[in-house]
Amino acid sequence: MDLYSLLGLAPGASPAEIKRAYRRLSRRYHPDINPGDKAAETLYRRISEAYEILVDPDRRRTYDTTGANAADEHTTTFEFTGFDFSATAQGSQAATFTELFAEVLHPSISPDDGRPQVGADIHAAVTLPFEDAMRGVERQVVVTRQDVCHACGGTGVVRTPEGRCAPCHGSGKVRWARGHMVFTKSCAACTGSGRQRTARCAVCAGHGLHVRSEGVPVTIPAGVHEGARLRVADRGHAGRRGARNGDLYVTVHVQPHAVFRRQGDDLCIELPIGVHDAVLGTRVEVPTLEGSVKLRIPPGTQAGQRFRLSERGAPKASGGRGDLLVEVRIVLPQVVDERGKELMREFGKLYGHG
């Protein structure tokens, strides 16, 4: 880094000009004026080193002859090349050093900075009739996802005939100013070579991805529960720069059934029977997932009593099935004629006290 430029001076500056420039810059970037500002502290140290060399006649003569400068031992991507006080200052004069150098000291990280990035997950939902949820089914879930660009293969660039880099005019560096301070950095378009052999892909605008809609087959297992979340690996958004794709997560909603009510892996139903069937016992048909089966109701069955039919419930994820629980609901007869009323009175006399 040129020491004269660091102080905003011409090479033939007088000792008095050197002292004035140092006082002006040291006041502005002194650590006491910028507490906690590491960037200002670094620049203040460099300004002090430059002043110590240029204010000493012997050291200045050596520097003017050889150009030796310890401050240039470490090269960085960004280089501060000095001050240009002939330019019109931009922005607020009250801005801190870090604010003026925000682009240099804290360069923003764009969503696509050239590094591999795992693709984002996609979330979708599917609603099934109760019967489909019990027997299992395959459904197509339509998703809109980012996929690898077919034109550039996901790289974001395409090969072109080699030529001079337009952004830096073949120099490999670009120059810009922050107020009176001037910087250079390596050209991002050609990575500092000054030559361009690739161009941004026009199809995906350099992102390496493009948006498309597609149907994804999702296998829904038998006996799936309401709210279950299924994972379909690698069917989310495509990863950038060769990273893996995200996943597709499908939430399953099951419509209620008119007869069956689910309780874990068991199914429950209510069975209405008459008083006489509850007293005398009977055999009735009970609906199941596979059709009706016969169930024996023993004499003296009480309201709310449950009967269990093994392996007639919902399929289990671990294999096997739950049970079907049949709950008896006694339906009282509508007695409207005298004959019926007389029979009920007689029944009450015989069994009124249980």
Short mmCIF file of C-alpha atoms in Angstrom, two decimals:
data_model
loop_
_atom_site.label_atom_id
_atom_site.label_comp_id
_atom_site.label_asym_id
_atom_site.label_seq_id
_atom_site.Cartn_x
_atom_site.Cartn_y
_atom_site.Cartn_z
CA MET A 1 0.00 0.00 0.00
CA ASP A 2 1.46 3.42 -0.93
CA LEU A 3 2.17 5.42 2.23
CA TYR A 4 1.55 8.76 0.54
CA SER A 5 -1.82 7.64 -0.74
CA LEU A 6 -2.64 6.30 2.71
CA LEU A 7 -2.26 9.84 4.05
CA GLY A 8 -3.90 11.42 1.00
CA LEU A 9 -0.68 13.11 -0.12
CA ALA A 10 1.40 13.43 -3.25
CA PRO A 11 4.90 11.84 -3.18
CA GLY A 12 6.60 15.26 -2.97
CA ALA A 13 4.64 16.42 0.08
CA SER A 14 6.48 18.63 2.54
CA PRO A 15 7.03 17.64 6.19
CA ALA A 16 4.44 20.22 7.23
CA GLU A 17 1.86 18.71 4.86
CA ILE A 18 2.66 15.26 6.22
CA LYS A 19 2.08 16.43 9.79
CA ARG A 20 -1.20 18.18 8.91
CA ALA A 21 -2.50 15.09 7.08
CA TYR A 22 -1.53 12.87 9.99
CA ARG A 23 -3.22 15.10 12.57
CA ARG A 24 -6.40 15.29 10.52
CA LEU A 25 -6.63 11.53 9.91
CA SER A 26 -5.50 10.47 13.38
CA ARG A 27 -8.19 12.63 14.97
CA ARG A 28 -10.82 11.05 12.76
CA TYR A 29 -9.79 7.41 13.28
CA HIS A 30 -8.35 7.49 16.79
CA PRO A 31 -9.63 4.54 18.91
CA ASP A 32 -10.90 6.96 21.55
CA ILE A 33 -13.12 8.61 18.94
CA ASN A 34 -14.28 5.24 17.60
CA PRO A 35 -14.56 2.99 20.68
CA GLY A 36 -15.00 -0.66 19.80
CA ASP A 37 -14.46 -0.01 16.07
CA LYS A 38 -11.75 -2.53 15.14
CA ALA A 39 -11.58 -1.34 11.55
CA ALA A 40 -10.92 2.26 12.60
CA GLU A 41 -8.27 1.00 15.03
CA THR A 42 -6.51 -0.91 12.23
CA LEU A 43 -6.51 2.08 9.89
CA TYR A 44 -5.28 4.38 12.68
CA ARG A 45 -2.35 2.04 13.27
CA ARG A 46 -1.47 2.06 9.55
CA ILE A 47 -1.74 5.83 9.40
CA SER A 48 0.61 6.10 12.39
CA GLU A 49 3.11 3.71 10.79
CA ALA A 50 3.03 5.69 7.55
CA TYR A 51 3.57 8.95 9.43
CA GLU A 52 6.52 7.54 11.39
CA ILE A 53 8.22 6.49 8.18
CA LEU A 54 7.56 9.65 6.18
CA VAL A 55 8.33 12.11 8.98
CA ASP A 56 11.78 10.54 9.49
CA PRO A 57 14.11 11.81 6.69
CA ASP A 58 16.27 8.68 6.59
CA ARG A 59 13.37 6.23 6.61
CA ARG A 60 11.51 8.34 4.06
CA ARG A 61 14.54 8.37 1.79
CA THR A 62 14.78 4.58 2.03
CA TYR A 63 11.10 4.24 1.31
CA ASP A 64 11.25 6.61 -1.68
CA THR A 65 14.22 4.65 -3.04
CA THR A 66 13.14 1.05 -2.46
CA GLY A 67 9.41 1.32 -1.88
CA ALA A 68 9.80 -1.07 1.04
CA ASN A 69 6.74 -1.03 3.30
CA ALA A 70 6.02 -3.50 6.03
CA ALA A 71 2.34 -2.77 5.75
CA ASP A 72 2.26 -4.51 2.38
CA GLU A 73 3.53 -7.88 3.63
CA HIS A 74 0.01 -9.33 3.88
CA THR A 75 -2.17 -9.16 0.81
CA THR A 76 -5.94 -9.33 1.00
CA THR A 77 -8.79 -9.52 -1.45
CA PHE A 78 -9.73 -5.92 -0.67
CA GLU A 79 -7.07 -3.23 -0.83
CA PHE A 80 -7.30 0.32 0.46
CA THR A 81 -5.35 2.45 -2.05
CA GLY A 82 -5.58 5.82 -0.35
CA PHE A 83 -7.61 9.04 -0.24
CA ASP A 84 -8.81 11.18 -3.10
CA PHE A 85 -9.81 14.58 -1.72
CA SER A 86 -10.50 15.91 -5.20
CA ALA A 87 -13.62 13.78 -5.36
CA THR A 88 -16.90 14.89 -3.90
CA ALA A 89 -17.60 13.09 -0.64
CA GLN A 90 -20.62 10.84 -0.67
CA GLY A 91 -22.87 10.08 2.26
CA SER A 92 -22.97 11.49 5.76
CA GLN A 93 -19.71 12.94 7.15
CA ALA A 94 -20.85 11.73 10.59
CA ALA A 95 -20.81 8.10 9.50
CA THR A 96 -18.51 5.78 11.41
CA PHE A 97 -15.55 4.19 9.74
CA THR A 98 -17.21 0.79 9.80
CA GLU A 99 -20.34 2.17 8.14
CA LEU A 100 -18.25 3.74 5.37
CA PHE A 101 -16.36 0.46 4.94
CA ALA A 102 -19.35 -1.85 5.38
CA GLU A 103 -18.99 -3.33 1.91
CA VAL A 104 -15.28 -4.03 2.48
CA LEU A 105 -15.24 -5.18 6.08
CA HIS A 106 -18.56 -7.01 6.15
CA PRO A 107 -19.39 -8.02 2.56
CA SER A 108 -22.93 -9.25 2.28
CA ILE A 109 -23.46 -12.94 1.70
CA SER A 110 -25.89 -13.48 -1.10
CA PRO A 111 -28.30 -16.47 -1.09
CA ASP A 112 -26.16 -17.97 -3.87
CA ASP A 113 -22.53 -17.31 -3.01
CA GLY A 114 -21.14 -20.16 -5.07
CA ARG A 115 -20.95 -22.63 -2.19
CA PRO A 116 -22.95 -25.89 -2.05
CA GLN A 117 -26.28 -25.40 -0.29
CA VAL A 118 -28.67 -28.18 0.70
CA GLY A 119 -32.09 -27.76 -0.92
CA ALA A 120 -35.00 -26.59 1.20
CA ASP A 121 -37.73 -29.00 2.28
CA ILE A 122 -41.23 -28.82 0.82
CA HIS A 123 -44.38 -29.35 2.89
CA ALA A 124 -47.67 -30.58 1.41
CA ALA A 125 -50.91 -32.17 2.61
CA VAL A 126 -53.26 -34.85 1.33
CA THR A 127 -56.80 -35.75 2.47
CA LEU A 128 -58.03 -39.35 2.30
CA PRO A 129 -61.35 -41.11 2.76
CA PHE A 130 -61.36 -43.30 5.87
CA GLU A 131 -61.41 -46.49 3.80
CA ASP A 132 -58.29 -45.49 1.80
CA ALA A 133 -56.45 -44.68 5.01
CA MET A 134 -57.24 -48.14 6.36
CA ARG A 135 -56.15 -50.14 3.34
CA GLY A 136 -53.27 -47.93 2.15
CA VAL A 137 -53.03 -46.16 -1.16
CA GLU A 138 -50.65 -44.31 -3.47
CA ARG A 139 -51.40 -40.69 -4.29
CA GLN A 140 -49.85 -38.15 -6.61
CA VAL A 141 -48.96 -34.95 -4.77
CA VAL A 142 -48.38 -32.00 -7.09
CA VAL A 143 -45.57 -29.73 -5.87
CA THR A 144 -43.84 -26.68 -7.29
CA ARG A 145 -40.14 -27.05 -6.69
CA GLN A 146 -36.75 -25.72 -7.73
CA ASP A 147 -34.99 -28.22 -9.96
CA VAL A 148 -31.50 -28.30 -11.44
CA CYS A 149 -31.30 -26.14 -14.57
CA HIS A 150 -31.02 -28.37 -17.64
CA ALA A 151 -29.12 -25.71 -19.61
CA CYS A 152 -26.14 -25.34 -17.26
CA GLY A 153 -26.42 -28.53 -15.22
CA GLY A 154 -26.85 -26.54 -12.03
CA THR A 155 -23.58 -24.61 -12.26
CA GLY A 156 -25.22 -21.28 -13.14
CA VAL A 157 -22.70 -20.63 -15.92
CA VAL A 158 -22.18 -21.79 -19.50
CA ARG A 159 -18.96 -22.00 -21.49
CA THR A 160 -18.24 -19.17 -23.93
CA PRO A 161 -15.35 -18.29 -26.23
CA GLU A 162 -12.53 -16.75 -24.18
CA GLY A 163 -12.34 -12.97 -24.25
CA ARG A 164 -11.43 -9.91 -22.24
CA CYS A 165 -13.45 -9.47 -19.06
CA ALA A 166 -15.88 -6.62 -19.60
CA PRO A 167 -16.48 -5.53 -15.96
CA CYS A 168 -12.76 -4.94 -15.24
CA HIS A 169 -11.67 -4.26 -18.85
CA GLY A 170 -9.15 -7.08 -18.62
CA SER A 171 -7.28 -5.70 -15.59
CA GLY A 172 -8.51 -8.32 -13.11
CA LYS A 173 -9.36 -5.60 -10.57
CA VAL A 174 -12.24 -3.22 -10.00
CA ARG A 175 -11.98 0.16 -8.26
CA TRP A 176 -14.55 2.09 -6.25
CA ALA A 177 -14.73 4.86 -3.69
CA ARG A 178 -16.35 5.39 -0.31
CA GLY A 179 -16.39 9.11 0.28
CA HIS A 180 -12.77 10.22 -0.26
CA MET A 181 -11.42 6.71 0.28
CA VAL A 182 -10.52 4.58 -2.73
CA PHE A 183 -10.43 0.76 -2.85
CA THR A 184 -9.60 -1.98 -5.31
CA LYS A 185 -10.55 -5.64 -5.20
CA SER A 186 -10.31 -8.69 -7.41
CA CYS A 187 -12.91 -8.77 -10.15
CA ALA A 188 -15.61 -11.28 -9.24
CA ALA A 189 -16.58 -11.86 -12.86
CA CYS A 190 -13.18 -13.26 -13.90
CA THR A 191 -11.77 -14.07 -10.40
CA GLY A 192 -8.90 -11.66 -11.06
CA SER A 193 -7.64 -13.24 -14.29
CA GLY A 194 -8.86 -10.49 -16.61
CA ARG A 195 -10.23 -13.12 -19.01
CA GLN A 196 -13.71 -14.57 -19.22
CA ARG A 197 -14.36 -18.13 -20.34
CA THR A 198 -17.88 -18.48 -18.98
CA ALA A 199 -21.06 -16.45 -18.90
CA ARG A 200 -24.07 -16.45 -16.62
CA CYS A 201 -26.70 -18.96 -17.72
CA ALA A 202 -29.58 -17.09 -19.35
CA VAL A 203 -32.12 -19.81 -18.58
CA CYS A 204 -31.72 -19.74 -14.78
CA ALA A 205 -30.17 -16.25 -14.48
CA GLY A 206 -27.07 -17.80 -12.93
CA HIS A 207 -28.85 -19.48 -10.02
CA GLY A 208 -28.39 -23.02 -11.36
CA LEU A 209 -32.04 -23.79 -10.64
CA HIS A 210 -35.38 -23.30 -12.32
CA VAL A 211 -38.95 -23.70 -11.07
CA ARG A 212 -41.18 -26.52 -12.25
CA SER A 213 -44.33 -28.31 -11.14
CA GLU A 214 -44.49 -32.09 -10.97
CA GLY A 215 -46.49 -34.91 -9.48
CA VAL A 216 -44.67 -36.89 -6.81
CA PRO A 217 -46.00 -40.40 -6.05
CA VAL A 218 -46.50 -40.83 -2.31
CA THR A 219 -47.11 -44.27 -0.82
CA ILE A 220 -49.49 -43.99 2.13
CA PRO A 221 -49.27 -47.04 4.39
CA ALA A 222 -52.36 -48.93 5.55
CA GLY A 223 -53.70 -47.75 8.89
CA VAL A 224 -52.21 -44.25 8.64
CA HIS A 225 -53.29 -41.95 11.47
CA GLU A 226 -54.80 -38.50 11.17
CA GLY A 227 -52.01 -35.92 11.11
CA ALA A 228 -49.30 -38.44 10.24
CA ARG A 229 -46.31 -36.88 8.45
CA LEU A 230 -44.67 -38.88 5.68
CA ARG A 231 -41.18 -38.14 4.33
CA VAL A 232 -40.28 -38.59 0.68
CA ALA A 233 -36.50 -38.29 0.49
CA ASP A 234 -34.83 -36.00 -2.08
CA ARG A 235 -38.09 -34.69 -3.52
CA GLY A 236 -37.82 -31.20 -2.04
CA HIS A 237 -36.05 -28.27 -3.69
CA ALA A 238 -32.84 -29.11 -5.51
CA GLY A 239 -29.55 -28.38 -3.79
CA ARG A 240 -27.18 -25.77 -5.19
CA ARG A 241 -23.75 -26.52 -6.57
CA GLY A 242 -24.06 -30.30 -6.22
CA ALA A 243 -25.49 -30.37 -2.68
CA ARG A 244 -28.27 -32.85 -1.92
CA ASN A 245 -31.93 -32.09 -2.46
CA GLY A 246 -34.31 -31.27 0.35
CA ASP A 247 -37.12 -33.65 1.30
CA LEU A 248 -40.87 -33.61 0.72
CA TYR A 249 -43.00 -33.89 3.87
CA VAL A 250 -46.66 -34.84 3.36
CA THR A 251 -49.18 -34.43 6.18
CA VAL A 252 -52.09 -36.89 5.96
CA HIS A 253 -55.63 -35.89 6.91
CA VAL A 254 -58.25 -38.65 7.26
CA GLN A 255 -61.92 -37.92 6.77
CA PRO A 256 -64.22 -39.17 9.56
CA HIS A 257 -66.34 -42.28 8.96
CA ALA A 258 -70.09 -42.49 9.47
CA VAL A 259 -69.86 -45.77 11.46
CA PHE A 260 -66.32 -46.38 12.69
CA ARG A 261 -64.51 -44.27 15.27
CA ARG A 262 -60.79 -44.79 15.73
CA GLN A 263 -59.18 -45.24 19.15
CA GLY A 264 -55.47 -45.85 18.63
CA ASP A 265 -55.25 -49.00 16.51
CA ASP A 266 -58.73 -50.12 17.59
CA LEU A 267 -61.99 -49.26 15.87
CA CYS A 268 -65.18 -48.58 17.82
CA ILE A 269 -68.81 -48.83 16.77
CA GLU A 270 -72.15 -48.53 18.53
CA LEU A 271 -74.62 -51.42 18.13
CA PRO A 272 -78.30 -50.58 18.76
CA ILE A 273 -80.41 -53.53 19.96
CA GLY A 274 -83.93 -53.84 21.39
CA VAL A 275 -84.78 -54.51 24.99
CA HIS A 276 -85.97 -58.01 24.16
CA ASP A 277 -82.67 -58.85 22.40
CA ALA A 278 -80.71 -57.57 25.37
CA VAL A 279 -82.86 -59.70 27.74
CA LEU A 280 -83.14 -62.86 25.70
CA GLY A 281 -79.90 -62.70 23.74
CA THR A 282 -79.51 -62.83 19.98
CA ARG A 283 -77.08 -62.99 17.07
CA VAL A 284 -76.61 -59.80 15.05
CA GLU A 285 -74.56 -58.70 12.05
CA VAL A 286 -71.75 -56.26 12.84
CA PRO A 287 -70.00 -54.18 10.13
CA THR A 288 -66.20 -54.48 9.79
CA LEU A 289 -63.68 -53.14 7.30
CA GLU A 290 -63.98 -56.36 5.28
CA GLY A 291 -67.77 -56.73 5.51
CA SER A 292 -70.32 -57.92 8.06
CA VAL A 293 -69.68 -60.65 10.62
CA LYS A 294 -72.02 -62.39 13.12
CA LEU A 295 -71.79 -61.40 16.78
CA ARG A 296 -73.50 -63.30 19.60
CA ILE A 297 -75.26 -61.09 22.16
CA PRO A 298 -75.72 -63.13 25.33
CA PRO A 299 -78.92 -62.91 27.44
CA GLY A 300 -78.90 -60.14 30.03
CA THR A 301 -76.63 -57.78 28.09
CA GLN A 302 -76.47 -54.34 29.66
CA ALA A 303 -76.41 -50.93 27.95
CA GLY A 304 -72.81 -49.79 27.33
CA GLN A 305 -71.43 -53.30 27.52
CA ARG A 306 -68.53 -53.85 25.09
CA PHE A 307 -67.61 -56.85 22.97
CA ARG A 308 -64.18 -57.22 21.39
CA LEU A 309 -63.60 -58.72 17.93
CA SER A 310 -59.88 -59.48 17.68
CA GLU A 311 -57.87 -58.45 14.61
CA ARG A 312 -60.80 -56.51 13.12
CA GLY A 313 -59.41 -53.04 13.77
CA ALA A 314 -56.95 -50.78 11.93
CA PRO A 315 -53.68 -52.13 10.51
CA LYS A 316 -50.66 -51.51 12.76
CA ALA A 317 -47.39 -50.03 11.54
CA SER A 318 -45.54 -52.83 13.34
CA GLY A 319 -47.68 -55.51 11.74
CA GLY A 320 -50.95 -57.12 12.72
CA ARG A 321 -54.15 -55.26 13.43
CA GLY A 322 -56.04 -53.71 16.27
CA ASP A 323 -59.46 -54.90 17.50
CA LEU A 324 -63.04 -53.89 16.79
CA LEU A 325 -64.86 -52.75 19.93
CA VAL A 326 -68.65 -53.10 19.77
CA GLU A 327 -70.57 -51.07 22.34
CA VAL A 328 -74.19 -52.02 22.93
CA ARG A 329 -76.83 -49.29 22.94
CA ILE A 330 -80.30 -50.46 24.05
CA VAL A 331 -83.14 -48.88 22.12
CA LEU A 332 -86.43 -48.54 24.01
CA PRO A 333 -89.62 -49.44 22.11
CA GLN A 334 -92.27 -46.85 21.31
CA VAL A 335 -95.31 -48.14 23.30
CA VAL A 336 -98.46 -46.47 21.98
CA ASP A 337 -101.30 -49.02 22.24
CA GLU A 338 -103.01 -50.49 25.32
CA ARG A 339 -101.80 -54.02 24.61
CA GLY A 340 -98.19 -52.87 24.68
CA LYS A 341 -98.70 -50.82 27.81
CA GLU A 342 -100.28 -53.79 29.56
CA LEU A 343 -97.32 -56.00 28.67
CA MET A 344 -94.87 -53.41 29.99
CA ARG A 345 -96.82 -53.15 33.27
CA GLU A 346 -96.71 -56.92 33.62
CA PHE A 347 -92.98 -56.88 32.79
CA GLY A 348 -92.46 -54.25 35.48
CA LYS A 349 -94.27 -56.29 38.08
CA LEU A 350 -92.08 -59.30 37.32
CA TYR A 351 -88.68 -57.57 36.92
CA GLY A 352 -89.18 -54.06 38.27
CA HIS A 353 -86.56 -54.48 41.02
CA GLY A 354 -83.84 -55.94 38.74
#
